Amino acid sequence: MRKKSIASVVAVLLLVSCSPRNFLTRRLAADLISASDAFKTPQQFPLQTGIISNKDYVSPEYLVLQQHGWISATTARCSPSQAPSPCWDVLLTPSGVETVRALVPADEADKMLFVIPVARRELIGVTGISKQDNLADVDFTWRWVPLNEVGASLYSGDLHYTSAVGFRDYDDGWRILQGAPHSGQTLDDALKSAEPAQ
């Protein structure tokens, strides 16, 4: 009976001394990635009205806005910083005004530049963990989830991306690298360099 009590006390002490963050599992990595500020930051789309360069006007994003009938444009004279010609005077159509009005704060409605939150990231899963001493590289898959009609036109929720991020084991458990002093990259860099999943 006494041996069982001693064994129970030792087991409790061992459990108390180990934190769930001491073991880098796929679940812990997924939780830390999903909870990070870099991952939770929504994607913003800057919609510029007024005179813009041809390079901006024929970008894929502006072409999508044109196809939806949210913007229209007429040719305009380029400023020296926007050359070469042509330049475009971009206006929101009535449909565009209705769509954008609901997505921007009222005090920004009269501006020429609208910053519209269009999508958020959703973690699909951790696909692999490679550990070496107190460092690890975590591969994961994620996708964009549109937040509104503009987001749905610019980002497909069907397209998956793969990224890799560095982790380090500290005295209080595993954390995502905030700087990249070693081979691992930060989560912000990992999201920026994401590749479409095969």
Backbone as ProteinMPNN parsed JSONL, in Angstrom:
{"seq_chain_A": "MRKKSIASVVAVLLLVSCSPRNFLTRRLAADLISASDAFKTPQQFPLQTGIISNKDYVSPEYLVLQQHGWISATTARCSPSQAPSPCWDVLLTPSGVETVRALVPADEADKMLFVIPVARRELIGVTGISKQDNLADVDFTWRWVPLNEVGASLYSGDLHYTSAVGFRDYDDGWRILQGAPHSGQTLDDALKSAEPAQ", "coords_chain_A": {"N_chain_A": [[0.817, -1.182, 0.0], [1.952, 1.193, 0.813], [3.92, 1.509, -1.138], [2.371, 2.004, -3.408], [1.306, 4.5, -2.777], [3.632, 6.077, -2.695], [4.475, 5.783, -5.343], [2.315, 7.002, -6.624], [2.564, 9.661, -5.723], [5.065, 10.336, -6.839], [4.426, 10.09, -9.561], [2.526, 12.138, -9.849], [4.133, 14.361, -9.261], [5.92, 14.237, -11.418], [4.153, 14.684, -13.556], [3.297, 17.266, -12.947], [5.657, 18.693, -13.264], [6.092, 18.658, -15.98], [5.108, 20.479, -18.721], [2.421, 20.845, -21.079], [3.462, 22.242, -23.183], [6.048, 21.452, -23.405], [6.476, 19.447, -25.191], [6.657, 19.284, -28.552], [4.094, 18.842, -30.406], [1.966, 18.053, -33.214], [-0.52, 19.132, -32.698], [0.005, 21.126, -30.71], [1.729, 22.786, -32.205], [-0.065, 23.6, -34.232], [-1.957, 24.985, -32.673], [-0.367, 27.102, -31.674], [0.416, 28.378, -34.044], [-2.102, 29.133, -35.136], [-2.975, 30.907, -33.16], [-1.245, 33.013, -33.31], [-0.342, 36.46, -33.882], [0.536, 37.197, -36.455], [-0.638, 35.228, -38.063], [-3.341, 35.61, -37.57], [-3.857, 38.134, -38.545], [-5.896, 39.942, -40.705], [-6.179, 39.844, -44.301], [-5.676, 42.709, -46.209], [-7.061, 44.807, -48.711], [-5.97, 47.373, -50.716], [-7.843, 49.722, -52.234], [-7.573, 51.942, -54.712], [-8.891, 54.935, -55.847], [-9.449, 57.524, -58.303], [-6.726, 59.0, -60.138], [-4.719, 56.554, -61.51], [-1.893, 54.461, -62.352], [-1.337, 52.699, -65.473], [-0.23, 50.191, -65.053], [-1.174, 49.513, -62.48], [-3.923, 49.572, -62.993], [-4.356, 47.46, -64.771], [-3.795, 45.3, -63.222], [-4.312, 42.025, -61.761], [-6.169, 42.151, -59.611], [-7.592, 44.586, -59.958], [-8.696, 44.053, -62.447], [-10.513, 42.05, -61.759], [-12.269, 43.542, -60.161], [-13.252, 45.241, -62.129], [-14.584, 43.382, -63.779], [-16.66, 42.618, -62.096], [-18.111, 44.884, -62.13], [-17.708, 46.937, -60.329], [-15.928, 49.032, -60.484], [-15.131, 51.703, -62.747], [-13.457, 53.345, -65.474], [-11.804, 56.122, -67.048], [-9.56, 57.332, -69.574], [-6.704, 59.232, -68.545], [-4.513, 62.026, -67.902], [-1.15, 61.351, -67.112], [0.753, 61.749, -64.122], [4.19, 62.777, -63.531], [5.306, 60.804, -61.867], [3.761, 58.616, -62.402], [4.099, 57.851, -64.986], [4.831, 55.522, -67.628], [2.377, 56.573, -70.119], [-0.753, 54.868, -70.753], [-2.761, 56.518, -68.231], [-5.311, 56.129, -65.751], [-8.489, 57.314, -64.718], [-10.042, 56.299, -62.07], [-13.2, 55.32, -60.927], [-15.701, 54.505, -58.502], [-18.445, 52.51, -59.341], [-22.077, 52.791, -59.168], [-22.88, 50.287, -58.123], [-20.428, 49.516, -57.055], [-20.047, 51.491, -55.099], [-22.111, 50.839, -53.348], [-21.29, 48.266, -52.57], [-18.71, 48.717, -51.423], [-19.221, 50.635, -49.449], [-20.358, 49.315, -47.255], [-18.168, 48.052, -46.239], [-16.149, 49.706, -45.341], [-15.172, 52.094, -42.801], [-17.415, 54.795, -41.959], [-16.232, 57.348, -41.836], [-14.206, 57.176, -43.687], [-15.289, 57.122, -46.15], [-15.174, 59.215, -48.007], [-12.616, 59.257, -48.974], [-9.832, 58.728, -51.26], [-8.486, 56.396, -51.227], [-9.258, 53.24, -50.24], [-9.046, 50.951, -47.666], [-9.676, 47.732, -47.515], [-10.742, 45.074, -45.527], [-10.386, 41.799, -46.58], [-9.996, 39.006, -46.413], [-9.341, 36.192, -44.253], [-6.946, 34.018, -42.658], [-7.068, 30.455, -42.545], [-6.141, 27.678, -40.76], [-5.342, 24.605, -42.1], [-3.931, 22.305, -41.507], [-1.12, 20.839, -39.733], [1.59, 19.551, -41.416], [4.024, 18.383, -41.06], [6.831, 17.948, -38.818], [10.082, 18.812, -38.127], [12.639, 18.201, -36.021], [15.552, 19.419, -34.332], [17.678, 19.315, -31.813], [17.006, 22.045, -29.814], [15.509, 23.342, -31.685], [13.057, 23.587, -34.297], [11.465, 22.907, -37.418], [8.379, 23.579, -38.78], [6.034, 22.407, -40.979], [3.118, 23.493, -42.634], [-0.307, 23.668, -43.788], [-2.558, 25.97, -45.221], [-5.395, 28.177, -45.874], [-7.106, 30.878, -47.581], [-9.927, 32.513, -46.245], [-12.636, 34.115, -47.431], [-13.894, 37.291, -46.345], [-15.945, 38.844, -47.183], [-17.923, 40.061, -49.983], [-16.129, 41.266, -51.792], [-13.736, 40.082, -50.985], [-14.36, 37.41, -51.605], [-14.353, 37.556, -54.346], [-11.695, 38.031, -54.889], [-10.138, 36.097, -53.56], [-9.824, 32.66, -53.514], [-11.328, 30.184, -51.631], [-10.77, 27.594, -52.105], [-8.161, 27.201, -52.861], [-5.191, 26.008, -51.568], [-2.389, 26.676, -49.426], [1.095, 26.112, -48.751], [3.338, 26.403, -46.051], [6.293, 27.016, -44.07], [7.578, 27.21, -40.792], [9.786, 28.376, -38.226], [10.463, 27.013, -34.982], [11.299, 27.3, -31.498], [12.583, 25.75, -28.59], [12.084, 26.893, -25.472], [12.743, 27.667, -21.961], [10.203, 27.65, -20.886], [8.731, 26.195, -22.67], [7.77, 25.381, -26.107], [7.984, 27.845, -28.695], [6.984, 30.003, -31.39], [9.4, 31.218, -33.656], [10.333, 34.575, -33.457], [12.186, 36.228, -34.563], [14.658, 35.538, -37.041], [17.217, 34.034, -36.328], [18.43, 31.658, -36.933], [18.179, 28.847, -39.166], [15.429, 28.589, -39.376], [12.386, 30.246, -40.35], [10.447, 33.206, -39.668], [6.939, 33.328, -38.747], [5.507, 35.309, -40.088], [7.178, 35.747, -42.341], [7.0, 33.176, -43.401], [4.311, 33.04, -44.155], [4.221, 35.014, -46.088], [5.841, 33.92, -48.04], [4.453, 31.755, -48.925], [3.54, 28.856, -50.758], [1.419, 27.651, -53.365], [-0.412, 24.709, -52.594], [0.117, 21.385, -53.746]], "CA_chain_A": [[0.0, 0.0, 0.0], [2.843, 2.339, 0.908], [4.59, 1.641, -2.431], [1.408, 2.625, -4.318], [1.225, 5.918, -2.412], [4.864, 6.723, -3.139], [4.427, 5.801, -6.805], [1.314, 8.007, -7.005], [3.139, 10.983, -5.467], [6.102, 10.54, -7.852], [3.744, 10.292, -10.846], [1.925, 13.477, -9.818], [5.229, 15.327, -9.366], [6.408, 14.221, -12.797], [3.157, 15.322, -14.404], [3.283, 18.692, -12.656], [6.891, 19.31, -13.754], [6.066, 18.694, -17.44], [4.041, 21.28, -19.297], [2.059, 20.378, -22.421], [4.276, 22.975, -24.162], [7.396, 20.876, -23.451], [6.515, 18.476, -26.279], [6.136, 19.91, -29.767], [3.229, 17.949, -31.172], [1.261, 18.746, -34.299], [-1.611, 19.918, -32.11], [0.574, 22.326, -30.104], [2.191, 23.65, -33.301], [-1.256, 24.17, -34.864], [-2.528, 25.974, -31.744], [0.505, 28.274, -31.614], [0.323, 29.074, -35.333], [-3.441, 29.739, -35.247], [-3.144, 31.979, -32.18], [-0.253, 34.072, -33.501], [-0.831, 37.694, -34.497], [0.814, 37.182, -37.895], [-1.606, 34.364, -38.738], [-4.691, 36.15, -37.385], [-4.02, 39.429, -39.211], [-6.649, 39.768, -41.951], [-5.629, 40.382, -45.543], [-6.281, 43.987, -46.575], [-6.903, 45.18, -50.113], [-6.044, 48.825, -50.894], [-8.535, 50.109, -53.467], [-7.269, 53.338, -55.027], [-9.69, 55.589, -56.881], [-8.733, 58.687, -58.826], [-5.802, 58.706, -61.229], [-3.744, 55.495, -61.22], [-1.09, 54.067, -63.519], [-1.837, 51.578, -66.264], [0.256, 48.969, -64.405], [-2.12, 49.19, -61.409], [-5.266, 49.356, -63.525], [-4.46, 46.151, -65.425], [-3.422, 44.238, -62.277], [-5.392, 41.024, -61.636], [-7.201, 42.572, -58.653], [-8.443, 45.614, -60.576], [-9.466, 43.395, -63.509], [-11.644, 41.379, -61.101], [-13.222, 44.59, -59.768], [-13.897, 45.69, -63.365], [-15.498, 42.328, -64.222], [-17.836, 42.644, -61.229], [-18.82, 46.143, -62.339], [-17.565, 47.787, -59.145], [-15.175, 50.225, -60.859], [-15.031, 52.06, -64.156], [-12.36, 54.293, -65.627], [-11.565, 56.816, -68.307], [-8.144, 57.676, -69.676], [-6.353, 60.497, -67.903], [-3.106, 62.441, -68.041], [-0.293, 60.785, -66.057], [1.731, 62.6, -63.445], [5.53, 62.246, -63.822], [5.582, 59.586, -61.089], [2.929, 57.518, -62.89], [4.404, 57.581, -66.386], [4.368, 55.981, -68.931], [0.939, 56.588, -70.398], [-1.864, 55.685, -70.29], [-3.211, 56.461, -66.845], [-6.755, 55.947, -65.694], [-9.234, 57.959, -63.635], [-10.895, 55.208, -61.598], [-14.351, 55.692, -60.098], [-16.602, 53.426, -58.085], [-19.767, 52.541, -59.971], [-23.109, 52.715, -58.115], [-22.767, 48.967, -57.493], [-19.206, 49.543, -56.272], [-20.29, 52.314, -53.909], [-22.951, 50.038, -52.449], [-20.487, 47.159, -52.049], [-17.607, 49.204, -50.599], [-19.751, 51.401, -48.312], [-20.585, 48.414, -46.121], [-16.909, 47.436, -45.82], [-15.202, 50.684, -44.798], [-15.784, 53.005, -41.83], [-18.102, 55.936, -42.561], [-15.341, 58.503, -41.957], [-13.282, 56.965, -44.799], [-16.067, 57.007, -47.384], [-14.838, 60.276, -48.954], [-11.203, 59.181, -49.336], [-9.508, 58.157, -52.565], [-7.901, 55.083, -50.974], [-10.042, 52.437, -49.292], [-8.364, 49.731, -47.242], [-10.795, 46.822, -47.27], [-10.387, 43.726, -45.069], [-11.022, 40.922, -47.561], [-9.896, 37.574, -46.128], [-8.574, 35.759, -43.08], [-6.324, 32.715, -42.869], [-7.585, 29.31, -41.787], [-5.17, 26.583, -40.747], [-5.899, 23.308, -42.494], [-3.263, 21.311, -40.679], [0.332, 20.72, -39.705], [1.907, 18.402, -42.269], [5.272, 17.754, -40.649], [7.699, 18.622, -37.859], [11.466, 18.338, -38.167], [13.297, 18.742, -34.825], [16.98, 19.231, -34.119], [17.972, 19.917, -30.512], [15.913, 22.878, -29.32], [14.907, 24.026, -32.829], [12.2, 22.741, -35.135], [10.78, 23.493, -38.565], [7.026, 23.039, -38.856], [5.349, 22.618, -42.257], [1.668, 23.503, -42.443], [-1.145, 24.03, -44.925], [-3.606, 26.917, -44.841], [-6.133, 28.758, -46.994], [-7.805, 32.135, -47.328], [-11.383, 32.462, -46.1], [-13.122, 35.461, -47.731], [-14.695, 37.942, -45.303], [-17.043, 39.597, -47.783], [-18.088, 39.867, -51.426], [-14.88, 41.63, -52.465], [-12.799, 39.006, -50.668], [-14.735, 36.209, -52.349], [-13.977, 37.737, -55.752], [-10.237, 38.084, -55.002], [-9.475, 34.945, -52.933], [-10.548, 31.399, -53.572], [-11.164, 29.34, -50.457], [-10.386, 26.25, -52.551], [-6.718, 27.158, -53.077], [-4.448, 25.782, -50.328], [-0.999, 27.116, -49.451], [1.987, 25.453, -47.803], [4.339, 27.281, -45.456], [7.122, 26.411, -43.029], [7.959, 28.201, -39.793], [10.718, 27.896, -37.223], [10.075, 26.997, -33.565], [12.42, 27.118, -30.574], [12.198, 25.258, -27.266], [12.582, 27.728, -24.379], [12.564, 27.055, -20.639], [8.766, 27.503, -20.606], [8.1, 25.418, -23.734], [8.006, 25.73, -27.509], [7.413, 29.086, -29.207], [7.305, 30.354, -32.773], [10.492, 32.184, -33.749], [9.917, 35.934, -33.819], [13.263, 36.667, -35.451], [15.181, 34.35, -37.715], [18.662, 33.962, -36.17], [18.897, 30.363, -37.45], [17.62, 28.493, -40.469], [13.969, 28.709, -39.367], [11.893, 31.563, -40.689], [9.343, 33.667, -38.841], [5.634, 33.007, -39.309], [5.172, 36.347, -41.05], [7.909, 35.425, -43.569], [6.464, 31.924, -43.935], [3.035, 33.317, -44.815], [4.498, 35.816, -47.294], [6.476, 33.081, -49.067], [3.635, 30.548, -49.086], [3.415, 28.275, -52.094], [0.19, 26.876, -53.535], [-0.248, 23.276, -52.322], [-0.091, 20.542, -54.92]], "C_chain_A": [[0.872, 1.262, 0.0], [3.562, 2.583, -0.423], [3.666, 2.315, -3.444], [1.302, 4.113, -4.035], [2.445, 6.671, -2.894], [4.876, 6.829, -4.663], [3.439, 6.858, -7.296], [1.864, 9.415, -6.841], [4.208, 11.303, -6.518], [5.463, 10.825, -9.209], [3.137, 11.692, -10.921], [3.007, 14.536, -9.964], [5.793, 15.382, -10.78], [5.44, 14.918, -13.738], [3.136, 16.826, -14.199], [4.516, 19.377, -13.255], [6.923, 19.404, -15.273], [4.855, 19.493, -17.899], [3.674, 20.675, -20.646], [2.884, 21.083, -23.505], [5.692, 22.43, -24.252], [7.565, 19.902, -24.616], [5.875, 19.111, -27.508], [5.39, 18.865, -30.585], [2.592, 18.747, -32.304], [0.136, 19.616, -33.736], [-1.093, 21.207, -31.48], [1.039, 23.291, -31.185], [1.007, 24.338, -33.971], [-1.873, 25.248, -33.97], [-1.69, 27.248, -31.715], [0.461, 29.072, -32.919], [-1.001, 29.819, -35.436], [-3.622, 30.937, -34.324], [-2.196, 33.154, -32.405], [-0.863, 35.287, -34.202], [-0.622, 37.698, -36.005], [-0.226, 36.353, -38.645], [-3.016, 34.96, -38.675], [-4.923, 37.477, -38.097], [-4.764, 39.241, -40.529], [-5.923, 40.386, -43.143], [-6.409, 41.645, -45.891], [-6.07, 44.216, -48.07], [-7.029, 46.69, -50.224], [-6.664, 49.165, -52.254], [-8.34, 51.603, -53.684], [-8.213, 53.822, -56.104], [-8.953, 56.859, -57.286], [-7.762, 58.222, -59.893], [-4.765, 57.685, -60.779], [-3.025, 55.109, -62.513], [-1.746, 52.889, -64.238], [-1.445, 50.246, -65.626], [-0.71, 48.545, -63.284], [-3.496, 48.83, -61.97], [-5.426, 47.989, -64.187], [-3.979, 45.017, -64.515], [-4.585, 43.261, -62.144], [-6.514, 41.471, -60.7], [-8.151, 43.599, -59.272], [-9.257, 45.029, -61.726], [-10.68, 42.673, -62.932], [-12.7, 42.405, -60.705], [-13.966, 45.133, -60.986], [-14.937, 44.668, -63.822], [-16.766, 42.289, -63.377], [-18.639, 43.937, -61.371], [-18.728, 47.079, -61.146], [-16.759, 49.045, -59.427], [-15.296, 50.449, -62.358], [-13.935, 53.109, -64.257], [-12.377, 54.932, -67.007], [-10.086, 57.158, -68.35], [-7.904, 59.056, -69.093], [-4.881, 60.792, -68.124], [-2.322, 61.903, -66.843], [0.55, 61.872, -65.41], [3.106, 62.016, -63.742], [5.832, 60.944, -63.064], [4.792, 58.379, -61.591], [3.233, 57.135, -64.338], [4.963, 56.172, -66.525], [2.839, 55.913, -69.059], [0.499, 55.203, -70.841], [-2.044, 55.58, -68.771], [-4.727, 56.444, -66.873], [-7.337, 56.69, -64.499], [-10.303, 56.956, -63.198], [-11.985, 55.747, -60.67], [-15.088, 54.427, -59.668], [-17.917, 53.59, -58.835], [-20.815, 52.563, -58.854], [-23.086, 51.37, -57.377], [-21.528, 48.892, -56.605], [-19.352, 50.352, -55.002], [-21.09, 51.511, -52.886], [-22.143, 48.912, -51.794], [-19.437, 47.651, -51.063], [-18.111, 49.922, -49.353], [-19.924, 50.527, -47.071], [-19.28, 47.876, -45.533], [-15.899, 48.403, -45.214], [-15.917, 51.567, -43.777], [-16.357, 54.242, -42.521], [-17.183, 57.137, -42.752], [-14.316, 58.348, -43.08], [-13.989, 56.931, -46.155], [-15.692, 58.058, -48.433], [-13.393, 60.237, -49.423], [-11.025, 58.561, -50.718], [-8.917, 56.754, -52.434], [-8.725, 54.386, -49.905], [-9.238, 51.192, -48.95], [-9.463, 48.787, -46.749], [-10.275, 45.496, -46.722], [-11.131, 42.717, -45.943], [-10.98, 39.434, -47.216], [-9.121, 37.35, -44.831], [-7.998, 34.382, -43.387], [-7.021, 31.662, -42.012], [-6.561, 28.182, -41.903], [-5.877, 25.293, -41.117], [-5.239, 22.212, -41.671], [-1.754, 21.404, -40.746], [0.678, 19.449, -40.462], [3.22, 17.732, -41.898], [6.056, 18.615, -39.675], [9.075, 17.979, -37.945], [12.203, 19.01, -37.013], [14.79, 18.459, -34.861], [17.342, 20.027, -32.871], [16.776, 20.75, -30.047], [15.271, 23.716, -30.43], [14.061, 23.044, -33.626], [11.68, 23.567, -36.301], [9.438, 22.786, -38.682], [6.431, 23.418, -40.206], [3.856, 22.567, -42.002], [0.969, 23.971, -43.706], [-2.254, 24.946, -44.422], [-4.309, 27.431, -46.093], [-6.716, 30.097, -46.579], [-9.296, 31.861, -47.2], [-11.889, 33.883, -46.353], [-14.016, 35.996, -46.611], [-15.928, 38.642, -45.864], [-17.055, 39.336, -49.288], [-16.813, 40.215, -52.2], [-13.832, 40.547, -52.221], [-13.082, 37.742, -51.453], [-14.353, 36.329, -53.824], [-12.457, 37.694, -55.942], [-9.531, 36.825, -54.507], [-10.364, 33.723, -52.987], [-10.272, 30.608, -52.298], [-10.738, 27.927, -50.822], [-8.883, 26.098, -52.724], [-6.011, 27.042, -51.727], [-3.003, 26.207, -50.521], [-0.189, 26.303, -48.448], [3.022, 26.463, -47.338], [5.141, 26.477, -44.452], [7.555, 27.516, -42.087], [8.882, 27.565, -38.767], [10.145, 28.009, -35.818], [11.348, 26.841, -32.74], [11.862, 26.684, -29.225], [12.88, 26.116, -26.205], [12.328, 27.027, -23.054], [11.095, 26.866, -20.284], [8.026, 26.776, -21.722], [8.4, 25.975, -25.117], [7.296, 27.027, -27.874], [7.81, 29.255, -30.668], [8.433, 31.37, -32.75], [9.946, 33.541, -34.179], [10.951, 36.595, -34.719], [13.816, 35.409, -36.089], [16.697, 34.262, -37.572], [19.248, 32.668, -36.718], [18.205, 30.092, -38.772], [16.102, 28.65, -40.52], [13.536, 30.116, -39.719], [10.723, 31.931, -39.788], [8.021, 33.303, -39.517], [5.227, 34.04, -40.348], [5.873, 36.09, -42.384], [7.369, 34.159, -44.223], [5.16, 32.161, -44.682], [3.241, 34.112, -46.1], [5.085, 34.947, -48.408], [5.716, 31.779, -49.298], [3.55, 30.132, -50.546], [2.062, 27.576, -52.205], [0.47, 25.39, -53.33], [-0.556, 22.491, -53.588], [-1.299, 19.651, -54.729]], "O_chain_A": [[0.592, 2.243, -0.69], [3.791, 3.733, -0.798], [4.128, 3.116, -4.257], [1.215, 4.91, -4.968], [2.329, 7.77, -3.437], [5.252, 7.867, -5.207], [3.708, 7.539, -8.286], [1.664, 10.269, -7.705], [4.251, 12.421, -7.033], [5.918, 11.712, -9.931], [3.23, 12.354, -11.955], [2.831, 15.505, -10.703], [6.11, 16.461, -11.281], [5.861, 15.662, -14.624], [2.976, 17.584, -15.156], [4.428, 20.519, -13.706], [7.72, 20.172, -15.811], [3.722, 19.211, -17.509], [4.519, 20.057, -21.295], [2.994, 20.577, -24.622], [6.471, 22.889, -25.088], [8.692, 19.572, -24.983], [4.688, 19.436, -27.499], [5.986, 18.109, -31.352], [2.676, 19.975, -32.335], [-0.124, 20.707, -34.243], [-1.678, 22.271, -31.684], [0.774, 24.49, -31.096], [1.068, 25.536, -34.25], [-2.268, 26.307, -34.459], [-2.236, 28.351, -31.73], [0.47, 30.302, -32.896], [-1.026, 31.0, -35.783], [-4.338, 31.879, -34.662], [-2.335, 34.188, -31.752], [-1.782, 35.155, -35.01], [-1.491, 38.146, -36.754], [-0.65, 36.729, -39.738], [-3.791, 34.827, -39.622], [-6.068, 37.906, -38.239], [-4.324, 38.471, -41.382], [-5.151, 41.333, -42.995], [-7.64, 41.655, -45.872], [-5.028, 43.861, -48.622], [-8.068, 47.248, -49.872], [-6.06, 48.916, -53.298], [-8.87, 52.425, -52.937], [-8.33, 53.198, -57.159], [-7.948, 57.222, -56.675], [-7.954, 57.162, -60.49], [-4.032, 57.901, -59.814], [-3.494, 55.396, -63.614], [-2.59, 52.187, -63.682], [-2.218, 49.289, -65.649], [-1.027, 47.363, -63.151], [-4.152, 47.905, -61.488], [-6.516, 47.419, -64.166], [-3.777, 43.895, -64.982], [-5.732, 43.634, -62.39], [-7.684, 41.199, -60.967], [-9.368, 43.493, -59.126], [-10.386, 45.457, -61.962], [-11.752, 42.678, -63.537], [-13.894, 42.168, -60.891], [-15.153, 45.449, -60.905], [-16.044, 45.04, -64.209], [-17.836, 41.961, -63.888], [-19.721, 44.067, -60.798], [-19.595, 47.936, -60.971], [-16.88, 50.029, -58.697], [-15.53, 49.519, -63.129], [-13.53, 53.694, -63.252], [-12.883, 54.373, -67.98], [-9.432, 57.265, -67.313], [-8.769, 59.93, -69.136], [-4.104, 59.909, -68.488], [-2.778, 61.991, -65.703], [1.002, 62.802, -66.078], [3.194, 60.864, -64.167], [6.542, 60.08, -63.579], [5.114, 57.242, -61.246], [2.662, 56.173, -64.85], [5.542, 55.673, -65.56], [2.135, 55.305, -68.253], [1.344, 54.421, -71.276], [-1.536, 54.66, -68.13], [-5.345, 56.715, -67.902], [-6.759, 56.697, -63.412], [-11.326, 56.787, -63.861], [-11.717, 56.525, -59.755], [-15.096, 53.42, -60.375], [-18.437, 54.701, -58.945], [-20.461, 52.368, -57.691], [-23.252, 51.322, -56.159], [-21.561, 48.285, -55.535], [-18.849, 49.962, -53.949], [-20.77, 51.513, -51.697], [-22.3, 48.642, -50.603], [-19.283, 47.077, -49.985], [-17.485, 49.825, -48.298], [-19.656, 50.974, -45.955], [-19.285, 47.305, -44.443], [-14.901, 47.973, -44.635], [-17.127, 51.77, -43.871], [-15.839, 54.68, -43.548], [-17.332, 57.873, -43.727], [-13.617, 59.311, -43.396], [-13.348, 56.733, -47.187], [-15.87, 57.82, -49.628], [-12.977, 61.1, -50.196], [-11.943, 57.954, -51.269], [-8.854, 56.01, -53.413], [-8.868, 54.892, -48.791], [-8.801, 50.464, -49.841], [-10.089, 49.016, -45.714], [-9.452, 44.848, -47.369], [-12.357, 42.764, -46.042], [-11.834, 38.674, -47.673], [-8.355, 38.204, -44.383], [-8.492, 33.67, -44.261], [-7.495, 31.941, -40.91], [-6.171, 27.788, -43.002], [-6.89, 24.934, -40.517], [-5.909, 21.298, -41.194], [-1.185, 21.968, -41.68], [0.121, 18.387, -40.183], [3.506, 16.631, -42.368], [5.967, 19.843, -39.695], [9.213, 16.76, -37.849], [12.378, 20.228, -37.008], [15.236, 17.419, -35.345], [17.316, 21.258, -32.875], [15.67, 20.23, -29.902], [14.571, 24.688, -30.148], [14.311, 21.838, -33.631], [11.481, 24.776, -36.182], [9.366, 21.557, -38.683], [6.334, 24.598, -40.541], [3.373, 21.716, -41.255], [1.578, 24.589, -44.579], [-2.815, 24.735, -43.347], [-3.885, 27.163, -47.217], [-6.81, 30.413, -45.393], [-9.858, 31.071, -47.959], [-11.597, 34.779, -45.561], [-14.791, 35.252, -46.009], [-16.844, 38.992, -45.12], [-16.303, 38.505, -49.797], [-16.463, 39.526, -53.158], [-13.123, 40.144, -53.143], [-12.158, 37.073, -51.916], [-14.064, 35.326, -54.477], [-11.978, 37.36, -57.026], [-8.439, 36.51, -54.979], [-11.517, 33.755, -52.555], [-9.116, 30.389, -51.933], [-10.382, 27.142, -49.943], [-8.378, 24.976, -52.733], [-6.208, 27.879, -50.846], [-2.455, 26.117, -51.62], [-0.712, 25.859, -47.425], [3.52, 27.271, -48.122], [4.729, 25.396, -44.032], [7.865, 28.625, -42.52], [8.779, 26.374, -38.473], [9.437, 28.963, -35.496], [12.351, 26.315, -33.223], [10.825, 27.17, -28.774], [14.101, 26.075, -26.054], [11.77, 25.93, -23.019], [10.768, 26.008, -19.463], [6.796, 26.746, -21.715], [9.18, 26.914, -25.272], [6.174, 27.285, -27.437], [8.826, 28.728, -31.122], [8.433, 32.283, -31.924], [9.191, 33.64, -35.146], [10.606, 37.436, -35.549], [13.449, 34.306, -35.683], [17.412, 34.396, -38.566], [20.455, 32.593, -36.946], [17.702, 31.011, -39.419], [15.542, 28.827, -41.602], [14.243, 31.078, -39.419], [10.081, 31.053, -39.211], [7.988, 33.007, -40.712], [4.661, 33.687, -41.382], [5.251, 36.197, -43.44], [7.288, 34.072, -45.448], [4.924, 31.553, -45.727], [2.526, 33.913, -47.083], [4.851, 35.21, -49.588], [6.279, 30.811, -49.81], [3.495, 30.97, -51.446], [1.603, 26.97, -51.237], [1.467, 24.868, -53.829], [-1.391, 22.894, -54.397], [-1.635, 18.866, -55.616]]}, "name": "protein", "num_of_chains": 1, "seq": "MRKKSIASVVAVLLLVSCSPRNFLTRRLAADLISASDAFKTPQQFPLQTGIISNKDYVSPEYLVLQQHGWISATTARCSPSQAPSPCWDVLLTPSGVETVRALVPADEADKMLFVIPVARRELIGVTGISKQDNLADVDFTWRWVPLNEVGASLYSGDLHYTSAVGFRDYDDGWRILQGAPHSGQTLDDALKSAEPAQ"}
